[in-house]
Structures are given as C-alpha cells and as structure tokens.
Short mmCIF file of C-alpha atoms in Angstrom, two decimals:
data_model
loop_
_atom_site.label_atom_id
_atom_site.label_comp_id
_atom_site.label_asym_id
_atom_site.label_seq_id
_atom_site.Cartn_x
_atom_site.Cartn_y
_atom_site.Cartn_z
CA PRO A 19 -0.01 0.01 0.01
CA LEU A 20 1.13 3.50 -0.78
CA SER A 21 1.38 6.02 2.00
CA LEU A 22 1.28 9.74 1.71
CA PRO A 23 4.14 11.84 3.09
CA PRO A 24 3.33 13.58 6.36
CA PRO A 25 1.69 16.93 5.86
CA SER A 26 4.06 19.87 5.96
CA PRO A 27 3.54 22.42 8.72
CA ARG A 28 1.18 25.21 7.83
CA PRO A 29 2.90 28.48 7.03
CA PRO A 30 2.16 31.26 9.51
CA PRO A 31 -0.71 33.53 8.56
CA PRO A 32 0.27 36.69 6.73
CA PRO A 33 0.90 39.71 8.92
CA PRO A 34 -1.83 42.29 9.25
CA PRO A 35 -1.67 45.02 6.62
CA LEU A 36 0.70 47.85 7.35
CA THR A 37 -0.47 51.35 7.96
CA ASP A 38 1.30 54.38 6.55
CA SER A 39 2.18 55.41 10.09
CA GLN A 40 3.80 52.03 10.83
CA LEU A 41 5.79 52.13 7.60
CA HIS A 42 6.90 55.67 8.45
CA HIS A 43 8.15 54.60 11.89
CA LEU A 44 9.85 51.44 10.57
CA CYS A 45 11.66 53.31 7.80
CA ARG A 46 12.71 56.09 10.10
CA SER A 47 13.91 53.54 12.64
CA LEU A 48 16.21 51.99 10.05
CA VAL A 49 17.55 55.41 9.02
CA ARG A 50 18.21 56.29 12.66
CA LEU A 51 20.06 52.99 13.16
CA LYS A 52 22.25 53.71 10.16
CA LYS A 53 22.90 57.24 11.45
CA ASP A 54 24.02 55.91 14.80
CA ASP A 55 20.90 57.09 16.69
CA PRO A 56 19.84 53.86 18.42
CA ASP A 57 17.63 55.66 20.96
CA GLY A 58 15.64 57.32 18.19
CA ALA A 59 15.55 54.02 16.30
CA ALA A 60 14.16 52.23 19.36
CA GLU A 61 11.54 54.95 19.84
CA ASP A 62 10.33 54.60 16.24
CA ALA A 63 10.42 50.79 16.27
CA GLY A 64 8.53 50.76 19.57
CA ARG A 65 5.89 53.00 18.09
CA ALA A 66 5.57 50.77 15.04
CA VAL A 67 5.08 47.71 17.26
CA GLU A 68 2.40 49.59 19.26
CA ILE A 69 0.53 50.32 16.04
CA ASN A 70 0.77 46.77 14.69
CA PRO A 71 2.08 44.19 17.20
CA GLY A 72 1.49 41.34 14.78
CA TRP A 73 4.22 42.31 12.35
CA ALA A 74 7.46 40.41 12.97
CA LYS A 75 9.69 42.90 11.18
CA GLY A 76 8.67 45.63 13.63
CA TRP A 77 9.79 43.44 16.53
CA ALA A 78 13.03 42.60 14.74
CA ARG A 79 13.72 46.31 14.16
CA LEU A 80 13.10 46.94 17.86
CA GLY A 81 15.54 44.12 18.63
CA ALA A 82 18.17 45.71 16.36
CA ALA A 83 17.71 49.07 18.05
CA ASP A 84 17.94 47.59 21.57
CA ARG A 85 21.01 45.63 20.53
CA ALA A 86 22.66 48.79 19.24
CA ARG A 87 21.91 50.45 22.61
CA GLY A 88 23.59 47.58 24.45
CA ARG A 89 20.24 46.41 25.89
CA TYR A 90 20.78 42.82 24.95
CA THR A 91 18.09 41.29 27.20
CA GLU A 92 15.45 43.59 25.68
CA ALA A 93 16.81 42.85 22.22
CA ALA A 94 16.47 39.10 22.88
CA THR A 95 12.84 39.57 23.99
CA ALA A 96 12.05 41.49 20.79
CA TYR A 97 13.79 38.92 18.57
CA ARG A 98 11.91 36.12 20.35
CA GLN A 99 8.63 37.87 19.60
CA ALA A 100 9.63 38.30 15.94
CA LEU A 101 10.50 34.61 15.76
CA LYS A 102 7.21 33.66 17.46
CA LEU A 103 5.37 35.55 14.69
CA GLU A 104 7.60 34.15 11.90
CA PRO A 105 9.00 30.84 13.22
CA THR A 106 10.65 29.91 9.88
CA ASN A 107 12.60 33.17 9.53
CA ARG A 108 16.23 32.06 9.77
CA GLU A 109 17.55 35.62 9.99
CA PHE A 110 15.53 36.27 13.13
CA GLY A 111 16.81 32.99 14.63
CA LYS A 112 20.39 33.92 13.79
CA LEU A 113 20.00 37.38 15.37
CA LEU A 114 18.47 35.84 18.50
CA LEU A 115 21.42 33.47 18.87
CA GLN A 116 23.88 36.35 18.51
CA VAL A 117 22.14 38.54 21.02
CA ASN A 118 21.76 35.61 23.49
CA ALA A 119 25.56 35.27 23.34
CA LEU A 120 25.87 38.99 24.14
CA VAL A 121 23.50 38.53 27.09
CA LYS A 122 25.72 35.71 28.39
CA ASP A 123 28.83 37.84 27.97
CA GLN A 124 27.15 40.76 29.70
CA GLN A 125 26.05 38.55 32.60
CA ALA A 126 29.55 37.18 32.92
CA GLY A 127 30.83 40.75 33.33
CA ASP A 128 32.52 40.82 29.95
CA GLY A 129 30.07 43.34 28.42
CA GLY A 130 30.27 41.61 25.04
CA GLY A 131 32.80 44.03 23.59
CA GLY A 132 30.21 46.55 22.39
CA SER A 133 26.93 46.23 20.57
CA GLU A 134 28.17 45.10 17.19
CA VAL A 135 28.68 41.50 16.13
CA GLY A 136 30.12 40.72 12.75
CA GLY A 137 30.25 44.39 11.77
CA GLU A 138 26.48 44.84 11.50
CA VAL A 139 23.90 45.97 14.03
CA GLY A 140 21.00 43.75 13.07
CA GLY A 141 21.41 44.09 9.32
CA ASP A 142 18.71 45.98 7.43
CA ILE A 143 15.86 44.53 9.45
#
C-alpha cells in the first residue's frame, strides 16, 4: 500500500496590513540606526510595534535598536517575539542566537565588547 508523506507544517498567517504610520516609523527607525541614533531608532520601532504588534519585522527592528543600545536582554525579547510571529525566519533566529551570546557575555561581566557583532547591528531589518 502507498502512503502519503506527512503533511508539511502550515505556514504562518500573513501579517496584518501595514499602515502608513507604521511604515513611516519602521523606515525612520532603520535610518536612525544607520545614522548611529539607536535611541531614536528604538523609539520609532517601539511606536511601530504599538501600532501593529502582529508584524514580525517591527519586533526585529526593535531588537536591532535595543542591541545597538547595548540592551541585549530587551533585544532578545524582541527577537523572540519576531520569531514567534515568523518561526521559519532564519535571519531572526540567527540574530536571536547572536544577542543571546551577548546577554551571556554581559552577565559574565565581559560586556560583550560593544553592541556590534560581525560588523552589523542587526542588518537591514
């Protein structure tokens, strides 16, 4: 008898539609990260997440801003939320692993050598 392969996991539902305001905050957050203004980037990313908490990229942008500010525990929380919303996103998983290592270093008193790992602060998320 022939057997069917096991069903593949269902993809996550699409994120809710973005508002102009959320796009504005997400874009400005990225610009502020690139201009070395992590506090402003975190403010904009946080506002975007308030507007639409179901969009993983907003949480990942908040994680990148918190990471750039040296707030690794908060960054890990944001990346975990992004991964919860998009569990198959490998980039979010990679960023969470990196920031978890920084949390460990920080807890060990090392401080992690700054907020950058591999020359990027969260990529273009």
